[in-house]
Every structure is written in structure tokens, then in C-alpha cells.
């Protein structure tokens, strides 16, 4: 009886542990935002647990910033170098991952592709 109870308890612990472990990684994902009424397209690409690329495409021009992020599901915090800064200032933003979207500060909603 004692062995059966111990085996049942072990299986319950494994079941709970496996059901709680979900892959919350953004690595390898791409997200787009189209500016309404324009041809501007913003794209986020997550390359590692900390590296992210933000690109803006308009007509045939592409501007790209490489930055870092911290992801504390569902919240995400970004840091990009400020291209207009000469002393290393950064641009910071945050958002919230909701399903297949990232709700970025300022009413911008990226959609996972």
C-alpha cells in the first residue's frame, strides 16, 4: 500500500511539473506591424534569449536597429541604441505578449508571422 501511494504521488508530481512547464521563448519568431494608411512596415525578429532586431521598411528603404530585450511573460522590455545619440543613449520600450500579438507602448500591435 505504501509503495502504491508513493508511486501515485510521484506520478502526480511529474504530471503537475510537466503541465506547468511551457515554452515561453520568443527565439526564432518574427512579428509585423503595418502603419495604417502608409507603406511603412515594422518587423521584430528575436534571434536569441536577449537579441532582437527592429526594422522599418518604407518603399525600398530599410532602417534597422539591433538591441536587447528581457522577457518576463507576458511582459517584454526592449532597449535599442539611439541612432541620434553620440554618448550611448538608448531607446527603451515595453509591451505585452497576448497570444499571437505584442501590444507595444503607443497603440502599436505587432502580429506574429
mmCIF file of N, CA, C and O in Angstrom:
data_model
loop_
_atom_site.group_PDB
_atom_site.id
_atom_site.type_symbol
_atom_site.label_atom_id
_atom_site.label_comp_id
_atom_site.label_asym_id
_atom_site.label_seq_id
_atom_site.Cartn_x
_atom_site.Cartn_y
_atom_site.Cartn_z
ATOM 1 N N UNK A 1 0.821 -1.184 0.000
ATOM 2 C CA UNK A 1 0.000 0.000 0.000
ATOM 3 C C UNK A 1 0.870 1.255 0.000
ATOM 4 O O UNK A 1 0.587 2.202 -0.710
ATOM 5 N N UNK A 2 1.929 1.225 0.807
ATOM 6 C CA UNK A 2 2.819 2.365 0.917
ATOM 7 C C UNK A 2 3.524 2.637 -0.414
ATOM 8 O O UNK A 2 3.652 3.780 -0.831
ATOM 9 N N UNK A 3 3.948 1.566 -1.114
ATOM 10 C CA UNK A 3 4.623 1.704 -2.403
ATOM 11 C C UNK A 3 3.671 2.257 -3.452
ATOM 12 O O UNK A 3 4.041 3.094 -4.272
ATOM 13 N N UNK A 4 2.432 1.788 -3.438
ATOM 14 C CA UNK A 4 1.448 2.268 -4.405
ATOM 15 C C UNK A 4 1.157 3.756 -4.193
ATOM 16 O O UNK A 4 1.033 4.527 -5.144
ATOM 17 N N UNK A 5 1.052 4.184 -2.947
ATOM 18 C CA UNK A 5 0.811 5.582 -2.642
ATOM 19 C C UNK A 5 1.998 6.441 -3.071
ATOM 20 O O UNK A 5 1.824 7.514 -3.646
ATOM 21 N N UNK A 6 3.213 5.939 -2.818
ATOM 22 C CA UNK A 6 4.416 6.656 -3.220
ATOM 23 C C UNK A 6 4.495 6.756 -4.745
ATOM 24 O O UNK A 6 4.837 7.813 -5.287
ATOM 25 N N UNK A 7 4.167 5.702 -5.460
ATOM 26 C CA UNK A 7 4.180 5.713 -6.919
ATOM 27 C C UNK A 7 3.139 6.693 -7.460
ATOM 28 O O UNK A 7 3.406 7.455 -8.398
ATOM 29 N N UNK A 8 1.955 6.696 -6.865
ATOM 30 C CA UNK A 8 0.901 7.612 -7.275
ATOM 31 C C UNK A 8 1.318 9.063 -7.032
ATOM 32 O O UNK A 8 1.123 9.932 -7.884
ATOM 33 N N UNK A 9 1.910 9.328 -5.904
ATOM 34 C CA UNK A 9 2.386 10.666 -5.579
ATOM 35 C C UNK A 9 3.478 11.104 -6.549
ATOM 36 O O UNK A 9 3.491 12.246 -7.012
ATOM 37 N N UNK A 10 4.388 10.205 -6.894
ATOM 38 C CA UNK A 10 5.456 10.511 -7.850
ATOM 39 C C UNK A 10 4.884 10.860 -9.218
ATOM 40 O O UNK A 10 5.320 11.808 -9.868
ATOM 41 N N UNK A 11 3.887 10.091 -9.658
ATOM 42 C CA UNK A 11 3.260 10.364 -10.952
ATOM 43 C C UNK A 11 2.534 11.709 -10.930
ATOM 44 O O UNK A 11 2.562 12.456 -11.892
ATOM 45 N N UNK A 12 1.897 12.038 -9.821
ATOM 46 C CA UNK A 12 1.191 13.302 -9.690
ATOM 47 C C UNK A 12 2.167 14.471 -9.760
ATOM 48 O O UNK A 12 1.922 15.465 -10.446
ATOM 49 N N UNK A 13 3.312 14.352 -9.093
ATOM 50 C CA UNK A 13 4.333 15.397 -9.123
ATOM 51 C C UNK A 13 4.843 15.584 -10.552
ATOM 52 O O UNK A 13 4.989 16.713 -11.037
ATOM 53 N N UNK A 14 5.119 14.486 -11.259
ATOM 54 C CA UNK A 14 5.586 14.578 -12.644
ATOM 55 C C UNK A 14 4.535 15.221 -13.536
ATOM 56 O O UNK A 14 4.842 16.049 -14.390
ATOM 57 N N UNK A 15 3.275 14.869 -13.363
ATOM 58 C CA UNK A 15 2.192 15.426 -14.161
ATOM 59 C C UNK A 15 2.076 16.931 -13.941
ATOM 60 O O UNK A 15 1.992 17.715 -14.883
ATOM 61 N N UNK A 16 2.101 17.363 -12.697
ATOM 62 C CA UNK A 16 1.987 18.786 -12.386
ATOM 63 C C UNK A 16 3.197 19.540 -12.932
ATOM 64 O O UNK A 16 3.056 20.606 -13.528
ATOM 65 N N UNK A 17 4.378 18.997 -12.769
ATOM 66 C CA UNK A 17 5.589 19.665 -13.252
ATOM 67 C C UNK A 17 5.576 19.779 -14.769
ATOM 68 O O UNK A 17 5.932 20.818 -15.325
ATOM 69 N N UNK A 18 5.146 18.737 -15.470
ATOM 70 C CA UNK A 18 5.142 18.797 -16.932
ATOM 71 C C UNK A 18 4.054 19.710 -17.452
ATOM 72 O O UNK A 18 4.212 20.355 -18.477
ATOM 73 N N UNK A 19 2.929 19.807 -16.769
ATOM 74 C CA UNK A 19 1.863 20.675 -17.249
ATOM 75 C C UNK A 19 2.178 22.146 -16.993
ATOM 76 O O UNK A 19 1.648 23.015 -17.661
ATOM 77 N N UNK A 20 3.048 22.437 -16.056
ATOM 78 C CA UNK A 20 3.399 23.819 -15.750
ATOM 79 C C UNK A 20 4.549 24.325 -16.603
ATOM 80 O O UNK A 20 4.765 25.518 -16.706
ATOM 81 N N UNK A 21 5.310 23.445 -17.206
ATOM 82 C CA UNK A 21 6.457 23.897 -17.984
ATOM 83 C C UNK A 21 6.026 24.121 -19.427
ATOM 84 O O UNK A 21 5.764 23.188 -20.158
ATOM 85 N N UNK A 22 5.938 25.384 -19.823
ATOM 86 C CA UNK A 22 5.596 25.736 -21.189
ATOM 87 C C UNK A 22 6.763 26.483 -21.803
ATOM 88 O O UNK A 22 7.532 27.141 -21.108
ATOM 89 N N UNK A 23 6.896 26.399 -23.111
ATOM 90 C CA UNK A 23 7.968 27.098 -23.800
ATOM 91 C C UNK A 23 7.535 28.539 -24.004
ATOM 92 O O UNK A 23 6.701 28.833 -24.838
ATOM 93 N N UNK A 24 8.099 29.435 -23.234
ATOM 94 C CA UNK A 24 7.751 30.848 -23.288
ATOM 95 C C UNK A 24 8.776 31.626 -24.124
ATOM 96 O O UNK A 24 8.822 32.841 -24.053
ATOM 97 N N UNK A 25 9.567 30.943 -24.912
ATOM 98 C CA UNK A 25 10.634 31.585 -25.660
ATOM 99 C C UNK A 25 10.106 32.314 -26.897
ATOM 100 O O UNK A 25 9.183 31.858 -27.550
ATOM 101 N N UNK A 26 10.723 33.430 -27.201
ATOM 102 C CA UNK A 26 10.417 34.178 -28.418
ATOM 103 C C UNK A 26 11.473 33.933 -29.495
ATOM 104 O O UNK A 26 11.340 34.417 -30.613
ATOM 105 N N UNK A 27 12.513 33.184 -29.157
ATOM 106 C CA UNK A 27 13.631 32.950 -30.068
ATOM 107 C C UNK A 27 13.129 32.346 -31.378
ATOM 108 O O UNK A 27 12.366 31.390 -31.388
ATOM 109 N N UNK A 28 13.567 32.949 -32.479
ATOM 110 C CA UNK A 28 13.209 32.446 -33.801
ATOM 111 C C UNK A 28 11.870 32.953 -34.315
ATOM 112 O O UNK A 28 11.447 32.553 -35.390
ATOM 113 N N UNK A 29 11.220 33.848 -33.585
ATOM 114 C CA UNK A 29 9.922 34.340 -34.039
ATOM 115 C C UNK A 29 10.064 35.695 -34.718
ATOM 116 O O UNK A 29 11.005 36.440 -34.472
ATOM 117 N N UNK A 30 9.085 35.991 -35.613
ATOM 118 C CA UNK A 30 9.030 37.264 -36.331
ATOM 119 C C UNK A 30 7.646 37.867 -36.132
ATOM 120 O O UNK A 30 6.649 37.155 -36.135
ATOM 121 N N UNK A 31 7.603 39.186 -36.012
ATOM 122 C CA UNK A 31 6.367 39.905 -35.744
ATOM 123 C C UNK A 31 6.314 41.141 -36.631
ATOM 124 O O UNK A 31 7.310 41.825 -36.814
ATOM 125 N N UNK A 32 5.127 41.451 -37.193
ATOM 126 C CA UNK A 32 4.970 42.592 -38.094
ATOM 127 C C UNK A 32 3.922 43.567 -37.596
ATOM 128 O O UNK A 32 2.943 43.180 -36.955
ATOM 129 N N UNK A 33 4.140 44.838 -37.969
ATOM 130 C CA UNK A 33 3.151 45.884 -37.749
ATOM 131 C C UNK A 33 3.131 46.773 -38.982
ATOM 132 O O UNK A 33 4.166 47.293 -39.400
ATOM 133 N N UNK A 34 1.957 46.918 -39.593
ATOM 134 C CA UNK A 34 1.778 47.790 -40.757
ATOM 135 C C UNK A 34 1.149 49.098 -40.277
ATOM 136 O O UNK A 34 0.096 49.074 -39.644
ATOM 137 N N UNK A 35 1.793 50.215 -40.575
ATOM 138 C CA UNK A 35 1.238 51.511 -40.211
ATOM 139 C C UNK A 35 0.053 51.797 -41.123
ATOM 140 O O UNK A 35 0.196 51.781 -42.345
ATOM 141 N N UNK A 36 -1.100 52.059 -40.522
ATOM 142 C CA UNK A 36 -2.317 52.295 -41.282
ATOM 143 C C UNK A 36 -2.165 53.484 -42.218
ATOM 144 O O UNK A 36 -1.674 54.532 -41.837
ATOM 145 N N UNK A 37 -2.600 53.312 -43.474
ATOM 146 C CA UNK A 37 -2.591 54.406 -44.441
ATOM 147 C C UNK A 37 -1.233 54.719 -45.039
ATOM 148 O O UNK A 37 -1.098 55.692 -45.771
ATOM 149 N N UNK A 38 -0.217 53.931 -44.728
ATOM 150 C CA UNK A 38 1.123 54.155 -45.291
ATOM 151 C C UNK A 38 1.688 52.814 -45.762
ATOM 152 O O UNK A 38 1.065 51.769 -45.592
ATOM 153 N N UNK A 39 2.872 52.889 -46.333
ATOM 154 C CA UNK A 39 3.546 51.652 -46.736
ATOM 155 C C UNK A 39 4.622 51.247 -45.738
ATOM 156 O O UNK A 39 5.478 50.432 -46.019
ATOM 157 N N UNK A 40 4.592 51.832 -44.527
ATOM 158 C CA UNK A 40 5.580 51.504 -43.503
ATOM 159 C C UNK A 40 5.277 50.151 -42.858
ATOM 160 O O UNK A 40 4.143 49.886 -42.468
ATOM 161 N N UNK A 41 6.307 49.328 -42.745
ATOM 162 C CA UNK A 41 6.199 48.028 -42.092
ATOM 163 C C UNK A 41 7.310 47.918 -41.058
ATOM 164 O O UNK A 41 8.490 48.055 -41.389
ATOM 165 N N UNK A 42 6.918 47.685 -39.813
ATOM 166 C CA UNK A 42 7.878 47.431 -38.742
ATOM 167 C C UNK A 42 7.953 45.924 -38.540
ATOM 168 O O UNK A 42 6.935 45.240 -38.557
ATOM 169 N N UNK A 43 9.164 45.422 -38.321
ATOM 170 C CA UNK A 43 9.345 43.988 -38.091
ATOM 171 C C UNK A 43 10.261 43.779 -36.894
ATOM 172 O O UNK A 43 11.308 44.408 -36.784
ATOM 173 N N UNK A 44 9.843 42.883 -36.002
ATOM 174 C CA UNK A 44 10.663 42.444 -34.873
ATOM 175 C C UNK A 44 11.120 41.020 -35.152
ATOM 176 O O UNK A 44 10.298 40.166 -35.496
ATOM 177 N N UNK A 45 12.414 40.757 -35.004
ATOM 178 C CA UNK A 45 12.958 39.407 -35.137
ATOM 179 C C UNK A 45 13.752 39.093 -33.875
ATOM 180 O O UNK A 45 14.678 39.829 -33.519
ATOM 181 N N UNK A 46 13.402 37.994 -33.227
ATOM 182 C CA UNK A 46 14.072 37.588 -31.995
ATOM 183 C C UNK A 46 15.094 36.504 -32.325
ATOM 184 O O UNK A 46 14.735 35.418 -32.778
ATOM 185 N N UNK A 47 16.392 36.807 -32.117
ATOM 186 C CA UNK A 47 17.472 35.900 -32.500
ATOM 187 C C UNK A 47 17.977 35.019 -31.375
ATOM 188 O O UNK A 47 18.511 33.949 -31.635
ATOM 189 N N UNK A 48 17.869 35.482 -30.146
ATOM 190 C CA UNK A 48 18.329 34.691 -29.007
ATOM 191 C C UNK A 48 17.494 35.085 -27.798
ATOM 192 O O UNK A 48 16.523 35.826 -27.939
ATOM 193 N N UNK A 49 17.884 34.628 -26.624
ATOM 194 C CA UNK A 49 17.148 34.961 -25.407
ATOM 195 C C UNK A 49 17.298 36.429 -25.030
ATOM 196 O O UNK A 49 16.668 36.890 -24.085
ATOM 197 N N UNK A 50 18.142 37.171 -25.773
ATOM 198 C CA UNK A 50 18.315 38.588 -25.445
ATOM 199 C C UNK A 50 18.445 39.485 -26.665
ATOM 200 O O UNK A 50 18.270 40.695 -26.554
ATOM 201 N N UNK A 51 18.750 38.961 -27.840
ATOM 202 C CA UNK A 51 19.000 39.781 -29.025
ATOM 203 C C UNK A 51 17.762 39.915 -29.899
ATOM 204 O O UNK A 51 17.113 38.917 -30.243
ATOM 205 N N UNK A 52 17.475 41.164 -30.286
ATOM 206 C CA UNK A 52 16.304 41.441 -31.106
ATOM 207 C C UNK A 52 16.681 42.461 -32.181
ATOM 208 O O UNK A 52 17.567 43.296 -31.974
ATOM 209 N N UNK A 53 16.018 42.367 -33.321
ATOM 210 C CA UNK A 53 16.204 43.308 -34.422
ATOM 211 C C UNK A 53 14.870 43.993 -34.689
ATOM 212 O O UNK A 53 13.830 43.337 -34.758
ATOM 213 N N UNK A 54 14.908 45.311 -34.840
ATOM 214 C CA UNK A 54 13.728 46.089 -35.205
ATOM 215 C C UNK A 54 14.026 46.762 -36.531
ATOM 216 O O UNK A 54 15.001 47.513 -36.642
ATOM 217 N N UNK A 55 13.206 46.464 -37.549
ATOM 218 C CA UNK A 55 13.407 47.046 -38.870
ATOM 219 C C UNK A 55 12.183 47.852 -39.272
ATOM 220 O O UNK A 55 11.051 47.469 -38.967
ATOM 221 N N UNK A 56 12.433 48.943 -39.972
ATOM 222 C CA UNK A 56 11.375 49.753 -40.558
ATOM 223 C C UNK A 56 11.607 49.767 -42.058
ATOM 224 O O UNK A 56 12.667 50.190 -42.524
ATOM 225 N N UNK A 57 10.616 49.303 -42.814
ATOM 226 C CA UNK A 57 10.707 49.293 -44.261
ATOM 227 C C UNK A 57 9.690 50.271 -44.825
ATOM 228 O O UNK A 57 8.504 50.197 -44.498
ATOM 229 N N UNK A 58 10.161 51.194 -45.658
ATOM 230 C CA UNK A 58 9.293 52.111 -46.384
ATOM 231 C C UNK A 58 9.789 52.149 -47.817
ATOM 232 O O UNK A 58 10.979 52.344 -48.059
ATOM 233 N N UNK A 59 8.873 51.967 -48.768
ATOM 234 C CA UNK A 59 9.241 51.894 -50.185
ATOM 235 C C UNK A 59 10.383 50.897 -50.347
ATOM 236 O O UNK A 59 10.230 49.728 -50.088
ATOM 237 N N UNK A 60 11.560 51.377 -50.724
ATOM 238 C CA UNK A 60 12.705 50.479 -50.896
ATOM 239 C C UNK A 60 13.784 50.728 -49.843
ATOM 240 O O UNK A 60 14.904 50.252 -49.960
ATOM 241 N N UNK A 61 13.449 51.470 -48.792
ATOM 242 C CA UNK A 61 14.409 51.798 -47.737
ATOM 243 C C UNK A 61 14.168 50.931 -46.505
ATOM 244 O O UNK A 61 13.029 50.746 -46.080
ATOM 245 N N UNK A 62 15.245 50.395 -45.944
ATOM 246 C CA UNK A 62 15.151 49.604 -44.719
ATOM 247 C C UNK A 62 16.093 50.204 -43.682
ATOM 248 O O UNK A 62 17.280 50.391 -43.953
ATOM 249 N N UNK A 63 15.549 50.550 -42.526
ATOM 250 C CA UNK A 63 16.350 51.021 -41.397
ATOM 251 C C UNK A 63 16.272 49.961 -40.313
ATOM 252 O O UNK A 63 15.189 49.479 -39.997
ATOM 253 N N UNK A 64 17.424 49.606 -39.744
ATOM 254 C CA UNK A 64 17.461 48.507 -38.782
ATOM 255 C C UNK A 64 18.185 48.933 -37.509
ATOM 256 O O UNK A 64 19.220 49.592 -37.568
ATOM 257 N N UNK A 65 17.602 48.530 -36.382
ATOM 258 C CA UNK A 65 18.242 48.705 -35.074
ATOM 259 C C UNK A 65 18.399 47.327 -34.449
ATOM 260 O O UNK A 65 17.469 46.517 -34.480
ATOM 261 N N UNK A 66 19.572 47.053 -33.895
ATOM 262 C CA UNK A 66 19.815 45.815 -33.171
ATOM 263 C C UNK A 66 19.869 46.148 -31.694
ATOM 264 O O UNK A 66 20.616 47.030 -31.286
ATOM 265 N N UNK A 67 19.063 45.452 -30.914
ATOM 266 C CA UNK A 67 19.013 45.742 -29.493
ATOM 267 C C UNK A 67 18.877 44.492 -28.659
ATOM 268 O O UNK A 67 19.131 43.376 -29.123
ATOM 269 N N UNK A 68 18.463 44.707 -27.425
ATOM 270 C CA UNK A 68 18.277 43.601 -26.493
ATOM 271 C C UNK A 68 16.864 43.676 -25.920
ATOM 272 O O UNK A 68 16.190 44.695 -26.023
ATOM 273 N N UNK A 69 16.459 42.563 -25.324
ATOM 274 C CA UNK A 69 15.156 42.529 -24.670
ATOM 275 C C UNK A 69 15.213 41.617 -23.465
ATOM 276 O O UNK A 69 16.092 40.752 -23.358
ATOM 277 N N UNK A 70 14.290 41.845 -22.568
ATOM 278 C CA UNK A 70 14.092 40.966 -21.419
ATOM 279 C C UNK A 70 12.625 40.569 -21.437
ATOM 280 O O UNK A 70 11.751 41.425 -21.578
ATOM 281 N N UNK A 71 12.378 39.284 -21.309
ATOM 282 C CA UNK A 71 11.018 38.765 -21.412
ATOM 283 C C UNK A 71 10.626 38.110 -20.096
ATOM 284 O O UNK A 71 11.228 37.137 -19.676
ATOM 285 N N UNK A 72 9.641 38.705 -19.453
ATOM 286 C CA UNK A 72 9.058 38.174 -18.230
ATOM 287 C C UNK A 72 7.579 37.970 -18.535
ATOM 288 O O UNK A 72 6.778 38.881 -18.342
ATOM 289 N N UNK A 73 7.252 36.787 -19.095
ATOM 290 C CA UNK A 73 5.899 36.565 -19.615
ATOM 291 C C UNK A 73 4.813 37.072 -18.679
ATOM 292 O O UNK A 73 4.880 36.799 -17.486
ATOM 293 N N UNK A 74 3.897 37.817 -19.243
ATOM 294 C CA UNK A 74 3.719 38.184 -20.650
ATOM 295 C C UNK A 74 4.389 39.507 -21.025
ATOM 296 O O UNK A 74 4.242 39.974 -22.148
ATOM 297 N N UNK A 75 5.160 40.127 -20.117
ATOM 298 C CA UNK A 75 5.720 41.453 -20.381
ATOM 299 C C UNK A 75 7.103 41.360 -21.010
ATOM 300 O O UNK A 75 7.896 40.478 -20.689
ATOM 301 N N UNK A 76 7.376 42.304 -21.913
ATOM 302 C CA UNK A 76 8.651 42.331 -22.618
ATOM 303 C C UNK A 76 9.187 43.768 -22.598
ATOM 304 O O UNK A 76 8.426 44.722 -22.752
ATOM 305 N N UNK A 77 10.503 43.896 -22.379
ATOM 306 C CA UNK A 77 11.149 45.203 -22.255
ATOM 307 C C UNK A 77 12.302 45.272 -23.259
ATOM 308 O O UNK A 77 13.149 44.383 -23.286
ATOM 309 N N UNK A 78 12.311 46.323 -24.081
ATOM 310 C CA UNK A 78 13.284 46.481 -25.157
ATOM 311 C C UNK A 78 14.253 47.617 -24.862
ATOM 312 O O UNK A 78 13.882 48.620 -24.257
ATOM 313 N N UNK A 79 15.496 47.475 -25.370
ATOM 314 C CA UNK A 79 16.498 48.541 -25.359
ATOM 315 C C UNK A 79 17.188 48.526 -26.722
ATOM 316 O O UNK A 79 17.695 47.483 -27.153
ATOM 317 N N UNK A 80 17.191 49.686 -27.370
ATOM 318 C CA UNK A 80 17.873 49.845 -28.648
ATOM 319 C C UNK A 80 18.805 51.038 -28.539
ATOM 320 O O UNK A 80 18.486 52.020 -27.871
ATOM 321 N N UNK A 81 19.948 51.001 -29.236
ATOM 322 C CA UNK A 81 20.813 52.177 -29.238
ATOM 323 C C UNK A 81 20.094 53.317 -29.961
ATOM 324 O O UNK A 81 19.419 53.090 -30.965
ATOM 325 N N UNK A 82 20.219 54.515 -29.434
ATOM 326 C CA UNK A 82 19.617 55.679 -30.074
ATOM 327 C C UNK A 82 20.526 56.110 -31.223
ATOM 328 O O UNK A 82 21.655 56.538 -30.981
ATOM 329 N N UNK A 83 20.059 55.998 -32.469
ATOM 330 C CA UNK A 83 20.929 56.305 -33.608
ATOM 331 C C UNK A 83 21.328 57.784 -33.666
ATOM 332 O O UNK A 83 22.296 58.135 -34.329
ATOM 333 N N UNK A 84 20.615 58.644 -32.954
ATOM 334 C CA UNK A 84 20.925 60.067 -32.962
ATOM 335 C C UNK A 84 21.831 60.470 -31.801
ATOM 336 O O UNK A 84 22.198 61.629 -31.680
ATOM 337 N N UNK A 85 22.186 59.519 -30.958
ATOM 338 C CA UNK A 85 22.985 59.818 -29.770
ATOM 339 C C UNK A 85 24.472 59.644 -30.059
ATOM 340 O O UNK A 85 24.878 58.722 -30.764
ATOM 341 N N UNK A 86 25.261 60.510 -29.467
ATOM 342 C CA UNK A 86 26.716 60.389 -29.579
ATOM 343 C C UNK A 86 27.339 59.896 -28.279
ATOM 344 O O UNK A 86 28.534 59.671 -28.211
ATOM 345 N N UNK A 87 26.506 59.728 -27.230
ATOM 346 C CA UNK A 87 27.066 59.307 -25.944
ATOM 347 C C UNK A 87 26.478 57.978 -25.439
ATOM 348 O O UNK A 87 26.509 57.708 -24.255
ATOM 349 N N UNK A 88 25.930 57.173 -26.332
ATOM 350 C CA UNK A 88 25.463 55.843 -25.943
ATOM 351 C C UNK A 88 24.068 55.764 -25.356
ATOM 352 O O UNK A 88 23.725 54.768 -24.721
ATOM 353 N N UNK A 89 23.264 56.809 -25.537
ATOM 354 C CA UNK A 89 21.888 56.761 -25.032
ATOM 355 C C UNK A 89 21.105 55.640 -25.717
ATOM 356 O O UNK A 89 21.416 55.250 -26.841
ATOM 357 N N UNK A 90 20.085 55.163 -25.025
ATOM 358 C CA UNK A 90 19.267 54.093 -25.580
ATOM 359 C C UNK A 90 17.810 54.530 -25.702
ATOM 360 O O UNK A 90 17.362 55.448 -25.030
ATOM 361 N N UNK A 91 17.111 53.851 -26.583
ATOM 362 C CA UNK A 91 15.671 53.989 -26.712
ATOM 363 C C UNK A 91 15.067 52.789 -26.006
ATOM 364 O O UNK A 91 15.480 51.653 -26.251
ATOM 365 N N UNK A 92 14.112 53.016 -25.133
ATOM 366 C CA UNK A 92 13.501 51.916 -24.390
ATOM 367 C C UNK A 92 12.012 51.875 -24.654
ATOM 368 O O UNK A 92 11.372 52.912 -24.831
ATOM 369 N N UNK A 93 11.489 50.676 -24.708
ATOM 370 C CA UNK A 93 10.057 50.469 -24.925
ATOM 371 C C UNK A 93 9.655 49.200 -24.197
ATOM 372 O O UNK A 93 10.499 48.399 -23.785
ATOM 373 N N UNK A 94 8.373 49.017 -24.057
ATOM 374 C CA UNK A 94 7.890 47.790 -23.429
ATOM 375 C C UNK A 94 6.595 47.377 -24.099
ATOM 376 O O UNK A 94 5.991 48.137 -24.850
ATOM 377 N N UNK A 95 6.198 46.169 -23.824
ATOM 378 C CA UNK A 95 4.972 45.650 -24.394
ATOM 379 C C UNK A 95 4.491 44.441 -23.623
ATOM 380 O O UNK A 95 5.070 44.060 -22.604
ATOM 381 N N UNK A 96 3.443 43.861 -24.163
ATOM 382 C CA UNK A 96 2.849 42.689 -23.530
ATOM 383 C C UNK A 96 2.497 41.692 -24.624
ATOM 384 O O UNK A 96 1.860 42.044 -25.611
ATOM 385 N N UNK A 97 2.939 40.453 -24.449
ATOM 386 C CA UNK A 97 2.615 39.400 -25.402
ATOM 387 C C UNK A 97 1.241 38.851 -25.030
ATOM 388 O O UNK A 97 1.025 38.400 -23.904
ATOM 389 N N UNK A 98 0.322 38.926 -25.992
ATOM 390 C CA UNK A 98 -1.043 38.430 -25.801
ATOM 391 C C UNK A 98 -1.353 37.517 -26.980
ATOM 392 O O UNK A 98 -1.636 37.986 -28.086
ATOM 393 N N UNK A 99 -1.240 36.213 -26.760
ATOM 394 C CA UNK A 99 -1.472 35.260 -27.856
ATOM 395 C C UNK A 99 -0.456 35.454 -28.959
ATOM 396 O O UNK A 99 0.740 35.379 -28.738
ATOM 397 N N UNK A 100 -0.952 35.751 -30.170
ATOM 398 C CA UNK A 100 -0.077 35.964 -31.327
ATOM 399 C C UNK A 100 0.151 37.441 -31.605
ATOM 400 O O UNK A 100 0.388 37.827 -32.751
ATOM 401 N N UNK A 101 0.072 38.274 -30.564
ATOM 402 C CA UNK A 101 0.331 39.698 -30.731
ATOM 403 C C UNK A 101 1.260 40.200 -29.628
ATOM 404 O O UNK A 101 1.339 39.605 -28.557
ATOM 405 N N UNK A 102 1.953 41.281 -29.945
ATOM 406 C CA UNK A 102 2.701 42.036 -28.942
ATOM 407 C C UNK A 102 2.087 43.422 -28.927
ATOM 408 O O UNK A 102 2.125 44.136 -29.936
ATOM 409 N N UNK A 103 1.503 43.787 -27.816
ATOM 410 C CA UNK A 103 0.916 45.116 -27.652
ATOM 411 C C UNK A 103 2.020 46.037 -27.148
ATOM 412 O O UNK A 103 2.344 46.051 -25.974
ATOM 413 N N UNK A 104 2.608 46.782 -28.077
ATOM 414 C CA UNK A 104 3.726 47.674 -27.800
ATOM 415 C C UNK A 104 3.175 48.998 -27.302
ATOM 416 O O UNK A 104 2.096 49.418 -27.710
ATOM 417 N N UNK A 105 3.934 49.670 -26.440
ATOM 418 C CA UNK A 105 3.536 51.010 -25.976
ATOM 419 C C UNK A 105 3.178 51.891 -27.167
ATOM 420 O O UNK A 105 3.809 51.812 -28.213
ATOM 421 N N UNK A 106 2.184 52.729 -27.020
ATOM 422 C CA UNK A 106 1.833 53.671 -28.065
ATOM 423 C C UNK A 106 0.860 53.120 -29.088
ATOM 424 O O UNK A 106 0.876 53.523 -30.245
ATOM 425 N N UNK A 107 0.040 52.177 -28.703
ATOM 426 C CA UNK A 107 -1.005 51.624 -29.571
ATOM 427 C C UNK A 107 -0.469 50.918 -30.813
ATOM 428 O O UNK A 107 -1.118 50.915 -31.860
ATOM 429 N N UNK A 108 0.696 50.354 -30.733
ATOM 430 C CA UNK A 108 1.245 49.567 -31.846
ATOM 431 C C UNK A 108 1.063 48.095 -31.482
ATOM 432 O O UNK A 108 1.454 47.664 -30.406
ATOM 433 N N UNK A 109 0.448 47.347 -32.392
ATOM 434 C CA UNK A 109 0.242 45.921 -32.145
ATOM 435 C C UNK A 109 0.919 45.107 -33.229
ATOM 436 O O UNK A 109 0.518 45.152 -34.395
ATOM 437 N N UNK A 110 1.964 44.404 -32.847
ATOM 438 C CA UNK A 110 2.680 43.510 -33.756
ATOM 439 C C UNK A 110 1.942 42.170 -33.789
ATOM 440 O O UNK A 110 1.447 41.704 -32.772
ATOM 441 N N UNK A 111 1.914 41.550 -34.966
ATOM 442 C CA UNK A 111 1.294 40.237 -35.131
ATOM 443 C C UNK A 111 2.369 39.230 -35.525
ATOM 444 O O UNK A 111 3.201 39.493 -36.406
ATOM 445 N N UNK A 112 2.333 38.088 -34.882
ATOM 446 C CA UNK A 112 3.312 37.029 -35.167
ATOM 447 C C UNK A 112 3.047 36.449 -36.548
ATOM 448 O O UNK A 112 1.917 36.180 -36.914
ATOM 449 N N UNK A 113 4.149 36.256 -37.301
ATOM 450 C CA UNK A 113 4.012 35.641 -38.620
ATOM 451 C C UNK A 113 4.742 34.320 -38.668
ATOM 452 O O UNK A 113 5.551 34.020 -37.839
#
